[in-house]
């Protein structure tokens, strides 16, 4: 790990200004992704700005929904009664992620910015368009078992966000509050926060250089109340998703009134599926309907040599999640 | 070579072992940092840290100062600067759990924690569990149930297990397995580790 200077910021403006003035700086909260990548020399920063003293804490119900301070830790949010009771998919996505140790460390804001586990990205001996734009993507013809089948490009097929939380947040229409060096805040729906790789896979989100995530707000809906996160992986615990599904259904009088569907582990970004939702709304819940929705969700899939299994796996994951939440 | 009061950072050329060998005598002195009053609240932290600076860590109840760069992890601070080698370096990437310690009572991977960021917090390592000659119930249970083979993962397992019980996540064997999944054991002593935790749970106050 290269050496760096360290600042503990007391005020948001101090943090965002320091970041604006130093293109090589990074914010640090939990550090679980950042220090991992710095040890691999995948990221090199000459300054780390510690944001843990900033007042972006708290888990509270507001008129816009549940507001979670970006510095809250995964473990605290995952087990918080307001989250468990009103947003089961969010709670499950947090508690099925990583390990107890990492969940104690990792912040919500940092989790949303977690970076890909693509082996070529993480190994500086290989070219990688995300790490070094223009050098190429060996994953396309290489070991792509863990990589994406939806939303990829000729430049990158990584599951850019490999985690779980954002899959649930994308399904439930969460909104991120960002603050810049001018002290100005803006709200960005998380469905518009991530960018598809296209020809610029190095640009992963709409976050500006001087912007800090300060909160996540999740609207309280009937579908969020009746939601779940199902994660399929190579071992029972402590592994990234091969495929996952965050779903929420509002069923009234035997008919689906509202449906929220997102997939993890298969998309170049946390993958909301309006196609699947369209197949569900207005129908009576049944396995056939769920199957049709799952097929619609994966219709545009572009599997590669080693990850073709993910098409069927993601469909089955989605069908199972919908069946469980409708039961 | 650095003066004894400024232990060198890990050498990028991998010659740290040689350095440690040669400098053992000097380091012995350097590793006995001045004890600061435990009552000190560690409020006088410098805001910006560049290069080697004094970092005060409260480990197992005693405040100790080291001279280190901001990039030094809590794990390296414990092992290389404070001579507390109970916490182990396995993967150094937060994947194996061998480095698990408690910070303010919560289990964390000390390899992904910067020492400079743990100032003012209570750090507990495996060395801080026993009361004199009396083992912590979790340590005793690991011995009784043979919860290890080679023992390398054991300090991390035990620290994680203590937290697992304190969190209330040791209700059943299945729950223990899920909430201990961040601690890998290549000897695969998992059944014995699980048994040890379930027994120690009944003895922890």
Short mmCIF file of C-alpha atoms in Angstrom, two decimals:
data_model
loop_
_atom_site.label_atom_id
_atom_site.label_comp_id
_atom_site.label_asym_id
_atom_site.label_seq_id
_atom_site.Cartn_x
_atom_site.Cartn_y
_atom_site.Cartn_z
CA UNK A 1 0.00 0.00 0.00
CA UNK A 2 1.43 3.37 -1.00
CA UNK A 3 1.82 5.93 1.74
CA UNK A 4 -0.77 8.67 2.09
CA UNK A 5 -1.65 11.56 4.30
CA UNK A 6 -4.66 11.26 6.54
CA UNK A 7 -7.16 13.90 7.59
CA UNK A 8 -9.97 13.54 10.06
CA UNK A 9 -12.74 15.85 8.85
CA UNK A 10 -14.98 17.50 11.45
CA UNK A 11 -17.29 19.16 8.95
CA UNK A 12 -18.74 17.94 5.68
CA UNK A 13 -17.40 20.99 3.87
CA UNK A 14 -13.90 20.28 5.11
CA UNK A 15 -14.14 16.76 3.69
CA UNK A 16 -15.70 17.66 0.35
CA UNK A 17 -13.35 20.63 -0.16
CA UNK A 18 -10.30 18.50 0.55
CA UNK A 19 -11.59 15.95 -1.96
CA UNK A 20 -12.29 18.64 -4.57
CA UNK A 21 -8.80 20.08 -4.18
CA UNK A 22 -6.98 16.76 -4.47
CA UNK A 23 -7.93 14.53 -7.39
CA UNK A 24 -6.01 11.68 -5.81
CA UNK A 25 -7.83 11.80 -2.49
CA UNK A 26 -10.50 9.36 -1.31
CA UNK A 27 -13.02 9.39 1.49
CA UNK A 28 -12.66 6.62 4.03
CA UNK A 29 -15.45 5.38 6.31
CA UNK A 30 -15.22 1.64 7.02
CA UNK A 31 -12.31 1.14 4.63
CA UNK A 32 -13.20 -2.45 3.83
CA UNK A 33 -13.22 -1.97 0.06
CA UNK A 34 -10.78 0.92 -0.10
CA UNK A 35 -7.91 -0.58 1.89
CA UNK A 36 -8.38 -3.95 0.19
CA UNK A 37 -7.99 -2.30 -3.21
CA UNK A 38 -5.12 -0.08 -2.05
CA UNK A 39 -3.22 -3.13 -0.81
CA UNK A 40 -3.66 -4.61 -4.30
CA UNK A 41 -2.46 -1.33 -5.86
CA UNK A 42 -5.72 -1.26 -7.78
CA UNK A 43 -6.43 2.07 -6.12
CA UNK A 44 -3.71 4.50 -5.14
CA UNK A 45 -4.59 7.62 -3.18
CA UNK A 46 -2.18 10.18 -1.78
CA UNK A 47 -4.72 11.37 0.78
CA UNK A 48 -7.47 9.67 2.77
CA UNK A 49 -10.19 11.83 4.24
CA UNK A 50 -11.79 10.20 7.26
CA UNK A 51 -15.49 11.08 7.26
CA UNK A 52 -16.50 9.10 10.35
CA UNK A 53 -16.79 12.19 12.56
CA UNK A 54 -19.42 13.74 10.26
CA UNK A 55 -23.00 13.79 11.54
CA UNK A 56 -24.45 11.52 8.84
CA UNK A 57 -25.92 9.02 11.24
CA UNK A 58 -29.34 7.92 12.37
CA UNK A 59 -32.04 5.53 11.23
CA UNK A 60 -35.43 7.19 11.36
CA UNK A 61 -38.82 7.20 9.68
CA UNK A 62 -39.54 10.48 7.87
CA UNK A 63 -42.42 11.57 5.64
CA UNK A 64 -40.41 10.39 2.63
CA UNK A 65 -39.65 7.01 4.11
CA UNK A 66 -36.87 5.49 6.14
CA UNK A 67 -33.82 7.75 6.21
CA UNK A 68 -30.52 6.03 6.93
CA UNK A 69 -27.41 8.10 7.59
CA UNK A 70 -24.65 7.10 5.18
CA UNK A 71 -22.23 6.44 8.05
CA UNK A 72 -24.43 3.88 9.76
CA UNK A 73 -22.84 0.44 9.71
CA UNK A 74 -24.27 -2.54 7.83
CA UNK A 75 -24.72 -4.58 11.02
CA UNK A 76 -26.65 -1.83 12.83
CA UNK A 77 -28.94 -1.16 9.88
CA UNK A 78 -29.51 -4.84 9.09
CA UNK A 79 -30.76 -5.55 12.60
CA UNK A 80 -32.62 -2.28 13.20
CA UNK A 81 -36.31 -2.96 14.03
CA UNK A 82 -37.57 -0.29 11.59
CA UNK A 83 -35.63 -1.97 8.78
CA UNK A 84 -36.50 -5.53 9.76
CA UNK A 85 -40.22 -4.74 10.07
CA UNK A 86 -40.76 -2.42 7.13
CA UNK A 87 -38.04 -3.34 4.64
CA UNK A 88 -37.25 -7.04 5.03
CA UNK A 89 -35.39 -7.16 1.68
CA UNK A 90 -33.01 -4.45 2.90
CA UNK A 91 -32.37 -6.18 6.21
CA UNK A 92 -31.79 -9.52 4.50
CA UNK A 93 -29.51 -8.03 1.84
CA UNK A 94 -27.33 -6.59 4.61
CA UNK A 95 -27.23 -9.62 6.87
CA UNK A 96 -26.54 -12.07 4.03
CA UNK A 97 -23.58 -9.98 2.90
CA UNK A 98 -19.92 -10.33 3.85
CA UNK A 99 -19.08 -11.44 7.41
CA UNK A 100 -20.07 -10.20 10.86
CA UNK A 101 -16.71 -8.41 11.13
CA UNK A 102 -17.01 -6.65 7.79
CA UNK A 103 -20.62 -5.68 8.49
CA UNK A 104 -19.50 -4.03 11.73
CA UNK A 105 -17.01 -1.95 9.76
CA UNK A 106 -18.62 -1.15 6.41
CA UNK A 107 -20.79 1.95 6.11
CA UNK A 108 -23.98 2.21 4.06
CA UNK A 109 -22.51 4.94 1.83
CA UNK A 110 -19.39 2.89 1.24
CA UNK A 111 -21.39 -0.24 0.50
CA UNK A 112 -23.26 1.54 -2.29
CA UNK A 113 -19.85 2.38 -3.79
CA UNK A 114 -18.40 -1.11 -3.43
CA UNK A 115 -16.34 -2.08 -6.48
CA UNK A 116 -16.31 -5.12 -8.70
CA UNK A 117 -14.76 -8.47 -7.75
CA UNK A 118 -13.73 -9.14 -11.36
CA UNK A 119 -10.40 -10.95 -11.08
CA UNK A 120 -8.87 -8.95 -13.91
CA UNK A 121 -9.81 -5.66 -12.32
CA UNK A 122 -8.26 -6.78 -9.04
CA UNK A 123 -4.98 -7.97 -10.56
CA UNK A 124 -2.77 -5.20 -11.91
CA UNK A 125 -0.80 -7.71 -14.02
CA UNK A 126 -3.77 -7.76 -16.42
CA UNK A 127 -5.19 -5.06 -18.65
CA UNK A 128 -8.60 -3.74 -17.58
CA UNK A 129 -10.67 -0.98 -19.14
CA UNK A 130 -12.21 -0.12 -15.79
CA UNK A 131 -8.89 0.20 -13.99
CA UNK A 132 -6.87 1.57 -16.94
CA UNK A 133 -9.17 2.84 -19.66
CA UNK A 134 -8.26 1.71 -23.16
CA UNK A 135 -6.13 -1.29 -22.19
CA UNK A 136 -8.75 -3.92 -23.04
CA UNK A 137 -10.94 -6.50 -21.30
CA UNK A 138 -9.45 -9.97 -20.92
CA UNK A 139 -12.60 -11.13 -19.10
CA UNK A 140 -14.67 -11.23 -22.28
CA UNK A 141 -12.71 -14.22 -23.60
CA UNK A 142 -11.31 -15.23 -20.21
CA UNK A 143 -12.56 -16.38 -16.82
CA UNK A 144 -15.97 -14.77 -16.77
CA UNK A 145 -17.86 -17.21 -14.54
CA UNK A 146 -18.67 -14.56 -11.93
CA UNK A 147 -19.33 -11.73 -14.32
CA UNK A 148 -22.39 -10.04 -15.74
CA UNK A 149 -24.83 -11.13 -18.43
CA UNK A 150 -27.05 -8.03 -18.51
CA UNK A 151 -26.05 -4.47 -19.40
CA UNK A 152 -22.49 -5.34 -20.39
CA UNK A 153 -20.51 -3.74 -23.20
CA UNK A 154 -17.59 -4.58 -25.46
CA UNK A 155 -15.39 -2.69 -23.00
CA UNK A 156 -16.44 -4.37 -19.73
CA UNK A 157 -18.56 -7.29 -18.51
CA UNK A 158 -17.99 -6.84 -14.78
CA UNK A 159 -20.75 -6.93 -12.22
CA UNK A 160 -19.63 -3.43 -11.37
CA UNK A 161 -21.43 -3.55 -8.01
CA UNK A 162 -20.94 -7.07 -6.63
CA UNK A 163 -22.80 -6.59 -3.35
CA UNK A 164 -26.33 -7.04 -2.08
CA UNK A 165 -27.68 -3.87 -0.43
CA UNK A 166 -27.97 -1.82 -3.61
CA UNK A 167 -29.96 -4.58 -5.28
CA UNK A 168 -32.62 -4.16 -2.58
CA UNK A 169 -32.33 -0.37 -2.71
CA UNK A 170 -32.77 -0.36 -6.49
CA UNK A 171 -35.84 -2.58 -6.20
CA UNK A 172 -37.43 -0.36 -3.56
CA UNK A 173 -36.75 2.99 -5.29
CA UNK A 174 -34.38 4.35 -2.66
CA UNK A 175 -33.07 7.89 -3.05
CA UNK A 176 -29.50 8.95 -2.29
CA UNK A 177 -28.76 12.36 -0.81
CA UNK A 178 -25.43 13.73 -2.01
CA UNK A 179 -23.60 16.82 -0.77
CA UNK A 180 -20.87 18.72 -2.63
CA UNK A 181 -18.07 21.12 -1.68
CA UNK A 182 -20.41 24.10 -1.99
CA UNK A 183 -22.52 22.57 0.75
CA UNK A 184 -25.29 21.97 -1.76
CA UNK A 185 -27.32 18.79 -1.49
CA UNK A 186 -29.08 16.94 -4.31
CA UNK A 187 -31.19 13.82 -4.38
CA UNK A 188 -30.59 11.07 -6.90
CA UNK A 189 -32.83 8.02 -7.23
CA UNK A 190 -30.54 5.03 -6.90
CA UNK A 191 -31.99 3.67 -10.16
CA UNK A 192 -30.26 6.65 -11.84
CA UNK A 193 -27.11 6.56 -9.70
CA UNK A 194 -25.21 3.72 -11.39
CA UNK A 195 -23.94 4.00 -14.96
CA UNK A 196 -23.74 1.20 -17.47
CA UNK A 197 -20.19 0.52 -18.67
CA UNK A 198 -20.65 1.48 -22.32
CA UNK A 199 -17.30 2.74 -23.58
CA UNK A 200 -16.41 4.31 -20.20
CA UNK A 201 -16.47 1.51 -17.59
CA UNK A 202 -14.21 3.58 -15.31
CA UNK A 203 -17.15 5.93 -14.69
CA UNK A 204 -19.40 3.87 -12.44
CA UNK A 205 -21.81 6.36 -10.87
CA UNK A 206 -23.05 9.91 -11.31
CA UNK A 207 -21.23 10.94 -8.12
CA UNK A 208 -19.07 14.04 -8.73
CA UNK A 209 -15.50 14.30 -7.45
CA UNK A 210 -16.46 16.57 -4.56
CA UNK A 211 -19.67 14.76 -3.63
CA UNK A 212 -20.26 12.67 -0.56
CA UNK A 213 -23.22 10.36 0.04
CA UNK A 214 -24.87 11.61 3.21
CA UNK A 215 -28.07 9.53 3.42
CA UNK A 216 -30.24 6.89 1.81
CA UNK A 217 -34.03 7.22 1.96
CA UNK A 218 -36.32 4.29 1.19
CA UNK A 219 -40.01 5.03 0.53
CA UNK A 220 -42.35 3.13 2.79
CA UNK A 221 -44.72 1.13 0.58
CA UNK A 222 -46.85 -1.98 0.81
CA UNK A 223 -44.48 -3.73 -1.60
CA UNK A 224 -41.47 -2.82 0.57
CA UNK A 225 -43.26 -4.25 3.57
CA UNK A 226 -43.79 -7.50 1.69
CA UNK A 227 -40.33 -7.83 0.24
CA UNK A 228 -37.45 -10.24 0.39
CA UNK A 229 -33.87 -10.70 -0.76
CA UNK A 230 -32.86 -14.15 -1.99
CA UNK A 231 -29.16 -14.82 -2.53
CA UNK A 232 -27.72 -17.82 -4.36
CA UNK A 233 -24.02 -18.53 -3.96
CA UNK A 234 -21.40 -21.24 -3.99
CA UNK A 235 -21.49 -21.80 -0.23
CA UNK A 236 -24.11 -21.15 2.43
CA UNK A 237 -22.49 -18.07 3.89
CA UNK A 238 -19.82 -15.45 3.28
CA UNK A 239 -19.73 -15.43 -0.51
CA UNK A 240 -20.77 -13.06 -3.25
CA UNK A 241 -23.98 -13.76 -5.11
CA UNK A 242 -23.88 -15.78 -8.29
CA UNK A 243 -27.44 -14.57 -8.64
CA UNK A 244 -29.78 -12.78 -6.29
CA UNK A 245 -33.21 -11.24 -6.37
CA UNK A 246 -34.82 -8.43 -4.40
CA UNK A 247 -38.57 -8.49 -4.83
CA UNK A 248 -41.57 -6.79 -3.30
CA UNK A 249 -45.23 -7.41 -4.06
CA UNK A 250 -48.42 -5.61 -3.15
CA UNK A 251 -51.28 -8.05 -3.59
CA UNK A 252 -54.90 -6.94 -3.13
CA UNK A 253 -57.96 -9.04 -3.78
CA UNK A 254 -55.84 -11.76 -5.30
CA UNK A 255 -54.25 -9.40 -7.83
CA UNK A 256 -50.73 -7.95 -7.89
CA UNK A 257 -51.14 -4.17 -7.61
CA UNK A 258 -47.48 -3.28 -7.42
CA UNK A 259 -44.30 -5.24 -8.10
CA UNK A 260 -40.66 -4.39 -7.44
CA UNK A 261 -38.04 -6.59 -9.02
CA UNK A 262 -34.26 -6.28 -9.08
CA UNK A 263 -31.50 -8.81 -9.73
CA UNK A 264 -27.99 -8.99 -8.33
CA UNK A 265 -24.90 -10.87 -9.49
CA UNK A 266 -25.98 -10.82 -13.13
CA UNK A 267 -26.07 -7.16 -14.17
CA UNK A 268 -23.37 -4.66 -15.01
CA UNK A 269 -25.17 -2.64 -12.33
CA UNK A 270 -27.81 -3.62 -9.73
CA UNK A 271 -30.46 -4.67 -12.23
CA UNK A 272 -33.98 -3.31 -11.92
CA UNK A 273 -36.35 -5.13 -14.21
CA UNK A 274 -39.36 -3.09 -15.38
CA UNK A 275 -39.92 -5.89 -17.91
CA UNK A 276 -40.57 -8.39 -15.13
CA UNK A 277 -42.67 -5.92 -13.16
CA UNK A 278 -44.89 -5.33 -16.21
CA UNK A 279 -45.55 -9.05 -16.46
CA UNK A 280 -46.64 -9.17 -12.81
CA UNK A 281 -48.85 -6.14 -12.25
CA UNK A 282 -52.55 -6.83 -12.76
CA UNK A 283 -52.12 -10.61 -12.67
CA UNK A 284 -53.02 -13.13 -10.00
CA UNK A 285 -49.86 -14.53 -8.42
CA UNK A 286 -48.98 -17.96 -9.82
CA UNK A 287 -45.88 -19.85 -10.72
CA UNK A 288 -46.66 -19.45 -14.41
CA UNK A 289 -46.88 -15.68 -14.02
CA UNK A 290 -43.64 -15.61 -12.04
CA UNK A 291 -41.94 -17.77 -14.66
CA UNK A 292 -43.08 -15.42 -17.43
CA UNK A 293 -41.75 -12.47 -15.45
CA UNK A 294 -38.41 -14.21 -14.93
CA UNK A 295 -38.10 -14.96 -18.63
CA UNK A 296 -38.85 -11.33 -19.42
CA UNK A 297 -36.20 -10.17 -16.95
CA UNK A 298 -33.47 -12.23 -18.62
CA UNK A 299 -34.58 -11.73 -22.21
CA UNK A 300 -31.69 -9.42 -23.08
CA UNK A 301 -29.04 -11.58 -21.42
CA UNK A 302 -25.68 -11.95 -23.16
CA UNK A 303 -24.00 -14.89 -21.48
CA UNK A 304 -20.34 -15.72 -22.10
CA UNK A 305 -18.48 -19.01 -22.15
CA UNK A 306 -18.41 -19.64 -18.40
CA UNK A 307 -21.50 -17.85 -17.13
CA UNK A 308 -24.29 -19.14 -19.34
CA UNK A 309 -25.64 -20.99 -16.29
CA UNK A 310 -26.57 -17.66 -14.78
CA UNK A 311 -29.51 -17.17 -17.14
CA UNK A 312 -31.44 -20.11 -15.73
CA UNK A 313 -30.11 -19.56 -12.23
CA UNK A 314 -31.29 -15.95 -12.15
CA UNK A 315 -34.69 -16.96 -13.50
CA UNK A 316 -35.10 -19.66 -10.88
CA UNK A 317 -33.92 -17.30 -8.15
CA UNK A 318 -36.51 -14.77 -9.19
CA UNK A 319 -39.32 -17.33 -9.40
CA UNK A 320 -38.46 -18.65 -5.95
CA UNK A 321 -38.27 -15.19 -4.41
CA UNK A 322 -41.61 -14.17 -5.93
CA UNK A 323 -43.24 -17.42 -4.80
CA UNK A 324 -41.98 -16.99 -1.24
CA UNK A 325 -43.04 -13.37 -0.97
CA UNK A 326 -46.49 -14.12 -2.43
CA UNK A 327 -47.08 -17.09 -0.13
CA UNK B 1 17.92 2.40 9.54
CA UNK B 2 15.54 4.43 11.61
CA UNK B 3 16.27 5.55 15.11
CA UNK B 4 14.78 3.25 17.74
CA UNK B 5 12.00 5.71 18.44
CA UNK B 6 10.75 5.53 14.85
CA UNK B 7 10.21 1.93 13.82
CA UNK B 8 10.53 1.68 10.07
CA UNK B 9 7.49 0.89 7.96
CA UNK B 10 7.42 -2.46 6.27
CA UNK B 11 10.10 -2.48 3.62
CA UNK B 12 8.65 -2.89 0.16
CA UNK B 13 11.50 -5.20 -0.83
CA UNK B 14 10.37 -7.78 1.68
CA UNK B 15 13.45 -7.45 3.86
CA UNK B 16 11.49 -6.73 7.00
CA UNK B 17 12.47 -9.99 8.60
CA UNK B 18 16.15 -9.23 8.19
CA UNK B 19 15.54 -5.77 9.53
CA UNK B 20 13.73 -7.14 12.55
CA UNK B 21 16.56 -9.57 13.17
CA UNK B 22 19.26 -6.93 13.03
CA UNK B 23 17.31 -4.34 14.90
CA UNK B 24 15.84 -6.64 17.49
CA UNK B 25 17.72 -5.02 20.31
CA UNK B 26 16.82 -1.51 19.28
CA UNK B 27 13.26 -2.46 18.55
CA UNK B 28 12.94 -3.95 21.97
CA UNK B 29 13.44 -0.45 23.26
CA UNK B 30 11.22 1.10 20.68
CA UNK B 31 8.47 -1.34 21.45
CA UNK B 32 8.31 -0.25 25.03
CA UNK B 33 6.56 3.06 24.39
CA UNK B 34 5.78 5.45 27.18
CA UNK B 35 2.59 4.61 29.00
CA UNK B 36 0.15 7.43 28.99
CA UNK B 37 -2.36 7.86 31.75
CA UNK B 38 -5.33 5.65 31.03
CA UNK B 39 -7.56 8.49 32.04
CA UNK B 40 -6.31 10.50 29.12
CA UNK B 41 -9.20 10.98 26.72
CA UNK B 42 -7.06 11.12 23.59
CA UNK B 43 -8.64 14.37 22.59
CA UNK B 44 -5.45 15.99 21.37
CA UNK B 45 -5.40 14.11 18.09
CA UNK B 46 -3.69 15.96 15.29
CA UNK B 47 -6.13 16.44 12.46
CA UNK B 48 -3.82 15.95 9.51
CA UNK B 49 -1.22 13.26 9.66
CA UNK B 50 1.62 13.02 7.19
CA UNK B 51 4.45 10.56 7.49
CA UNK B 52 5.45 9.11 10.82
CA UNK B 53 3.53 10.46 13.78
CA UNK B 54 2.65 9.41 17.28
CA UNK B 55 -0.42 7.20 17.41
CA UNK B 56 -1.91 6.42 20.81
CA UNK B 57 -3.76 3.13 21.09
CA UNK B 58 -5.66 1.84 24.07
CA UNK B 59 -5.08 -1.89 23.92
CA UNK B 60 -6.36 -4.25 26.58
CA UNK B 61 -6.87 -1.36 28.96
CA UNK B 62 -3.47 0.31 28.61
CA UNK B 63 -2.76 3.33 26.43
CA UNK B 64 0.40 2.87 24.40
CA UNK B 65 2.01 5.16 21.86
CA UNK B 66 3.71 4.14 18.66
CA UNK B 67 5.43 6.14 15.94
CA UNK B 68 3.98 5.03 12.63
CA UNK B 69 2.69 6.17 9.25
CA UNK B 70 -1.07 6.49 8.62
CA UNK B 71 -0.95 3.47 6.31
CA UNK B 72 -0.06 1.14 9.17
CA UNK B 73 -3.00 -1.14 9.86
CA UNK B 74 -4.18 -1.94 13.35
CA UNK B 75 -2.97 -5.50 12.80
CA UNK B 76 0.55 -4.38 11.93
CA UNK B 77 0.51 -1.90 14.82
CA UNK B 78 -0.37 -4.69 17.24
CA UNK B 79 2.04 -7.26 15.85
CA UNK B 80 5.02 -5.22 14.65
CA UNK B 81 4.96 -2.19 16.93
CA UNK B 82 3.38 -3.40 20.17
CA UNK B 83 4.66 -6.98 20.06
CA UNK B 84 1.16 -8.36 20.52
CA UNK B 85 1.50 -11.22 18.06
CA UNK B 86 -1.60 -13.13 19.13
CA UNK B 87 -3.67 -11.53 16.37
CA UNK B 88 -2.64 -13.30 13.18
CA UNK B 89 -2.09 -12.17 9.62
CA UNK B 90 -3.76 -14.65 7.29
CA UNK B 91 -4.99 -13.12 4.05
CA UNK B 92 -4.48 -9.44 4.99
CA UNK B 93 -7.62 -8.64 2.95
CA UNK B 94 -10.49 -9.20 5.37
CA UNK B 95 -11.33 -12.63 3.97
CA UNK B 96 -10.10 -15.07 6.64
CA UNK B 97 -10.78 -13.51 10.05
CA UNK B 98 -7.44 -14.52 11.64
CA UNK B 99 -6.84 -10.86 12.55
CA UNK B 100 -10.17 -10.37 14.36
CA UNK B 101 -10.04 -8.05 17.38
CA UNK B 102 -12.67 -6.06 19.24
CA UNK B 103 -12.85 -2.29 18.79
CA UNK B 104 -15.24 -0.68 21.26
CA UNK B 105 -16.63 -4.17 21.86
CA UNK B 106 -17.33 -4.90 18.18
CA UNK B 107 -15.44 -7.50 16.21
CA UNK B 108 -13.54 -6.15 13.23
CA UNK B 109 -10.84 -7.26 10.81
CA UNK B 110 -7.77 -5.44 12.10
CA UNK B 111 -6.02 -5.94 8.74
CA UNK B 112 -8.51 -3.58 7.07
CA UNK B 113 -8.47 -1.05 9.90
CA UNK B 114 -5.99 1.82 10.03
CA UNK B 115 -4.32 2.19 13.42
CA UNK B 116 -4.58 5.98 13.15
CA UNK B 117 -8.37 5.64 12.99
CA UNK B 118 -8.65 3.61 16.20
CA UNK B 119 -7.24 6.26 18.51
CA UNK B 120 -9.53 6.93 21.45
CA UNK B 121 -11.19 3.53 21.08
CA UNK B 122 -10.99 0.46 23.28
CA UNK B 123 -9.10 -2.30 21.50
CA UNK B 124 -9.25 -5.83 22.86
CA UNK B 125 -6.99 -8.56 21.53
CA UNK B 126 -6.62 -12.22 22.41
CA UNK B 127 -3.94 -11.18 24.92
CA UNK B 128 -6.56 -9.20 26.84
CA UNK B 129 -9.09 -11.98 27.40
CA UNK B 130 -7.62 -14.00 30.25
CA UNK B 131 -7.62 -12.65 33.80
CA UNK B 132 -4.12 -13.47 34.88
CA UNK B 133 -3.83 -17.26 34.80
CA UNK B 134 -7.58 -17.70 34.53
CA UNK B 135 -8.64 -18.30 30.96
CA UNK B 136 -11.70 -16.63 29.49
CA UNK B 137 -14.55 -19.20 29.28
CA UNK B 138 -14.23 -19.14 25.47
CA UNK B 139 -10.51 -19.97 25.63
CA UNK B 140 -11.19 -22.79 28.10
CA UNK B 141 -13.99 -24.16 25.90
CA UNK B 142 -11.75 -24.16 22.81
CA UNK B 143 -9.20 -26.22 24.76
CA UNK B 144 -11.81 -28.60 26.12
CA UNK B 145 -13.45 -29.18 22.74
CA UNK B 146 -10.22 -29.22 20.75
CA UNK B 147 -11.44 -26.31 18.66
CA UNK B 148 -8.31 -26.18 16.53
CA UNK B 149 -5.61 -28.21 14.91
CA UNK B 150 -2.73 -25.99 13.80
CA UNK B 151 -4.04 -23.09 15.88
CA UNK B 152 -3.27 -20.27 13.46
CA UNK B 153 -6.89 -19.14 13.11
CA UNK B 154 -7.64 -19.68 16.81
CA UNK B 155 -7.07 -16.18 18.24
CA UNK B 156 -9.33 -14.74 15.56
CA UNK B 157 -11.88 -17.50 16.08
CA UNK B 158 -11.95 -16.86 19.82
CA UNK B 159 -12.26 -13.08 19.53
CA UNK B 160 -15.00 -13.49 16.96
CA UNK B 161 -16.72 -16.11 19.12
CA UNK B 162 -16.72 -13.87 22.19
CA UNK B 163 -18.40 -11.14 20.15
CA UNK B 164 -20.78 -13.64 18.55
CA UNK B 165 -22.05 -14.66 21.99
CA UNK B 166 -22.20 -11.07 23.26
CA UNK B 167 -24.21 -10.04 20.19
CA UNK B 168 -26.74 -12.78 20.94
CA UNK B 169 -25.96 -14.69 17.75
CA UNK B 170 -25.08 -18.04 19.32
CA UNK B 171 -28.58 -19.39 19.84
CA UNK B 172 -28.06 -22.63 17.92
CA UNK B 173 -25.38 -24.51 16.00
CA UNK B 174 -26.82 -23.18 12.73
CA UNK B 175 -26.78 -19.63 14.01
CA UNK B 176 -23.20 -20.00 15.22
CA UNK B 177 -22.13 -21.35 11.83
CA UNK B 178 -23.75 -18.41 10.02
CA UNK B 179 -22.42 -15.71 12.36
CA UNK B 180 -18.92 -17.23 12.52
CA UNK B 181 -18.60 -17.56 8.74
CA UNK B 182 -16.06 -14.72 8.65
CA UNK B 183 -13.50 -16.94 10.38
CA UNK B 184 -12.01 -19.63 8.18
CA UNK B 185 -10.24 -22.70 9.53
CA UNK B 186 -8.15 -24.59 6.97
CA UNK B 187 -7.83 -27.54 9.37
CA UNK B 188 -11.62 -27.59 9.34
CA UNK B 189 -12.12 -27.78 13.10
CA UNK B 190 -15.58 -26.27 12.62
CA UNK B 191 -17.62 -28.92 14.51
CA UNK B 192 -15.39 -28.51 17.58
CA UNK B 193 -15.35 -24.73 17.30
CA UNK B 194 -19.15 -24.72 17.17
CA UNK B 195 -19.35 -27.02 20.21
CA UNK B 196 -16.91 -24.81 22.13
CA UNK B 197 -18.92 -21.67 21.42
CA UNK B 198 -22.23 -23.26 22.42
CA UNK B 199 -20.70 -24.38 25.71
CA UNK B 200 -18.88 -21.12 26.46
CA UNK B 201 -22.13 -19.25 25.87
CA UNK B 202 -23.60 -20.87 28.98
CA UNK B 203 -20.63 -19.70 31.05
CA UNK B 204 -20.29 -16.12 29.83
CA UNK B 205 -21.98 -13.62 32.12
#
